[in-house]
XYZ file of C-alpha atoms in Angstrom:
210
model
C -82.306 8.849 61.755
C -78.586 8.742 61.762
C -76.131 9.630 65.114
C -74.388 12.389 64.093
C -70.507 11.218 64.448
C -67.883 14.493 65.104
C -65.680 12.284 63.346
C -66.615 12.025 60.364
C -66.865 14.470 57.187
C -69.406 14.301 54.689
C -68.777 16.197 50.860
C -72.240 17.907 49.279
C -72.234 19.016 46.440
C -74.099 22.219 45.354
C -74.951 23.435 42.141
C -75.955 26.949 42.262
C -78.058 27.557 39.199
C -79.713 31.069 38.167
C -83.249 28.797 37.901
C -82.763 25.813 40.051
C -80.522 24.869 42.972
C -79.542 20.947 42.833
C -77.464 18.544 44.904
C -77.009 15.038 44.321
C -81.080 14.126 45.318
C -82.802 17.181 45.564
C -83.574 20.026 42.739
C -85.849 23.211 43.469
C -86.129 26.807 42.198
C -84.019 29.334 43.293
C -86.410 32.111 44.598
C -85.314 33.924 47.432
C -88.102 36.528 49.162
C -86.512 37.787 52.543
C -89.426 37.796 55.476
C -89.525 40.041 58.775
C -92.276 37.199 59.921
C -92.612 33.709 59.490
C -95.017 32.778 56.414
C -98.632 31.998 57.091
C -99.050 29.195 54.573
C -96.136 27.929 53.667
C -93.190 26.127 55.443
C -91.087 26.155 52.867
C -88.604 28.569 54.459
C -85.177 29.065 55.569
C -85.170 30.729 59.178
C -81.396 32.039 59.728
C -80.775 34.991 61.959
C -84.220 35.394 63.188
C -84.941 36.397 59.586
C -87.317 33.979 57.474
C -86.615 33.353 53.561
C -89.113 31.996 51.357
C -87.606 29.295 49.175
C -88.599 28.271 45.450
C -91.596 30.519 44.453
C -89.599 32.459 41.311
C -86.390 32.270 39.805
C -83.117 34.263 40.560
C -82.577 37.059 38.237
C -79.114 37.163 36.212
C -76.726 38.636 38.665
C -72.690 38.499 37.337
C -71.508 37.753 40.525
C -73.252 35.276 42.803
C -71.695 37.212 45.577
C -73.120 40.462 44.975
C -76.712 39.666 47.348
C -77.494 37.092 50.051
C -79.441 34.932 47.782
C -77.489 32.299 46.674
C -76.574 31.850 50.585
C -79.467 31.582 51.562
C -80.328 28.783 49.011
C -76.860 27.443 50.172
C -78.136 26.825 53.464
C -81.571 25.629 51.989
C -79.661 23.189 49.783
C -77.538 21.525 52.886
C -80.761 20.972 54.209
C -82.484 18.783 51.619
C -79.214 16.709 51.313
C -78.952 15.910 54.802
C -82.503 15.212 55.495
C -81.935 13.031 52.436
C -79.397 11.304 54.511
C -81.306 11.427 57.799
C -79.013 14.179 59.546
C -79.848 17.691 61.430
C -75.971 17.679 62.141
C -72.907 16.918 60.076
C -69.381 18.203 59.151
C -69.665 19.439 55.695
C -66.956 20.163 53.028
C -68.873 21.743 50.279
C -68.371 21.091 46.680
C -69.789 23.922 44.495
C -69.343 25.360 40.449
C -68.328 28.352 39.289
C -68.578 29.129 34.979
C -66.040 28.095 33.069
C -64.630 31.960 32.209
C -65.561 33.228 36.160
C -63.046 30.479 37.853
C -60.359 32.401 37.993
C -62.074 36.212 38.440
C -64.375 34.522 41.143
C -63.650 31.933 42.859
C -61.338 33.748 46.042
C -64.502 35.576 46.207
C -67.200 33.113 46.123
C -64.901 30.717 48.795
C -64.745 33.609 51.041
C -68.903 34.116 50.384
C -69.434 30.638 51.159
C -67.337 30.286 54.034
C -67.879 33.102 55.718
C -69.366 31.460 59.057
C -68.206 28.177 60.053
C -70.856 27.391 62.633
C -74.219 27.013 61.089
C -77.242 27.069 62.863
C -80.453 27.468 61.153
C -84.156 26.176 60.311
C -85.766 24.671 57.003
C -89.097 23.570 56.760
C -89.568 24.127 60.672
C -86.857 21.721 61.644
C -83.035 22.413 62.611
C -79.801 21.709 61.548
C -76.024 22.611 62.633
C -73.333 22.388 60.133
C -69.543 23.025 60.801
C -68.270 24.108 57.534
C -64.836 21.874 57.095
C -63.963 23.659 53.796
C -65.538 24.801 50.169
C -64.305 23.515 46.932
C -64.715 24.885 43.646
C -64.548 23.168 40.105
C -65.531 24.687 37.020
C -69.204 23.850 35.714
C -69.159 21.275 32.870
C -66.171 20.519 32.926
C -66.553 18.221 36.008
C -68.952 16.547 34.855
C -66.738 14.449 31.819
C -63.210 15.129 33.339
C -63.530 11.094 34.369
C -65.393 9.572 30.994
C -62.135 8.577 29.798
C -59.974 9.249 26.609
C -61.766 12.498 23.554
C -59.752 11.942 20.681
C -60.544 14.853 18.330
C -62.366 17.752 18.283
C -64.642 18.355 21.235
C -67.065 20.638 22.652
C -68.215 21.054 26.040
C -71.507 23.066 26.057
C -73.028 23.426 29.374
C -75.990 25.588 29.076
C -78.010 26.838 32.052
C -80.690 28.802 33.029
C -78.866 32.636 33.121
C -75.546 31.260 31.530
C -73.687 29.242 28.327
C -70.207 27.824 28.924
C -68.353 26.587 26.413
C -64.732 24.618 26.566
C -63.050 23.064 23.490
C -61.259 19.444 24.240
C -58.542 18.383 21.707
C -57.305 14.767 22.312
C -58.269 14.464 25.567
C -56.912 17.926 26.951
C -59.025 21.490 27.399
C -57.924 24.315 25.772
C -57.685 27.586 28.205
C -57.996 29.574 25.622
C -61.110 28.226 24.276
C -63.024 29.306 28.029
C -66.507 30.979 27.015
C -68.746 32.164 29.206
C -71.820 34.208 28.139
C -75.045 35.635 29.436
C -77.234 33.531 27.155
C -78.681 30.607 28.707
C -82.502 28.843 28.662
C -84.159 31.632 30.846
C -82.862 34.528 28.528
C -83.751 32.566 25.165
C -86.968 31.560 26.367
C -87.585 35.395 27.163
C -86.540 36.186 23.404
C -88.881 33.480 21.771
C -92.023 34.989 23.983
C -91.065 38.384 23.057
C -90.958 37.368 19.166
C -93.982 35.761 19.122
C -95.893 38.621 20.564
C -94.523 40.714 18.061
C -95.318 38.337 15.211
C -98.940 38.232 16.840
C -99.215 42.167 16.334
C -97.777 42.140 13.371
C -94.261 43.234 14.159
C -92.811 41.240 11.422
C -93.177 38.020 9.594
């Protein structure tokens, strides 16, 4: 286990996902079920405010702004958690790294900072074992694009398609540089087209149609 050192800062980054939550070494579903008791079976819970949330049994339904409910908090917390046991720490000065869409960055992001950072001192349980976090500072990048901002020189026509569980983003790169213009983001990702397939098949199954 580590000595947690004041000094130091440590960045996490947190990709907030309508089905799964990931960070660089951990992934896991993004169900949120809030708890007046602690869970008889299962310790995979977030205890925060002497409230217990069960973590990971469903997925998230669509919501257009993360901000709107507790959830994706409370899988913010749960997320800081499997990083820094990763790491071997309870305790660590965090600047968080998170995504917003492409097409919410601008409509969004004050908001979702001011979500995120709404406490500084974090004290809290996962799994039946504490951790503190002082929250240095959030940053937000849009989704997709960070990932091949660094890969180096895309002559030509290029598309960026990042497509997620609840959403589709979509950014066009010409020589190397991303059109503004060309921001998409649309309620159409795997979950919802997954949901369509099922319901088609059902209905070719009855008959519905050929």
């Amino acid at each position: 286990m580590q000595k947690y050192n004041s000094n130091i800062r440590i960045i996490v980054g947190v990709d907030h996902g309508y089905g799964n939550m990931k960070t660089a070494h951990r992934v896991f579903r993004t169900g949120v079920e809030c708890m007046e008791e602690e869970p008889i079976v299962s310790k995979n819970f977030v205890r925060y405010k002497d409230k217990f949330y069960m973590i990971g049994e469903s997925h998230l339904v669509y919501q257009g702004n993360k901000t709107d409910s507790e959830d994706f908090y409370i899988l913010t917390l749960a997320a800081l958690a499997e990083e820094l046991k990763f790491r071997g720490l309870h305790e660590a000065n965090v600047i968080l790294a998170v995504g917003l869409p492409l097409a919410w960055m601008k409509s969004q992001g004050a908001d979702f900072r001011h979500y995120l950072m709404k406490e500084q001192e974090l004290h809290f349980e996962f799994r039946k074992e504490r951790y503190y976090v002082h929250l240095c500072g959030v940053e937000i990048f849009p989704q997709g694009f960070a990932a091949v901002v660094n890969l180096g020189a895309m002559q030509g026509m290029n598309m960026l398609a990042d497509i997620g569980n609840g959403t589709m983003n979509v950014m066009q790169i010409v020589d190397n540089k991303p059109l503004e213009k060309s921001l998409v983001t649309d309620k159409f990702g795997v979950g919802i087209c997954m949901k369509e397939i099922q319901e088609r098949i059902i209905k070719r199954k009855r008959g519905g149609y050929s």
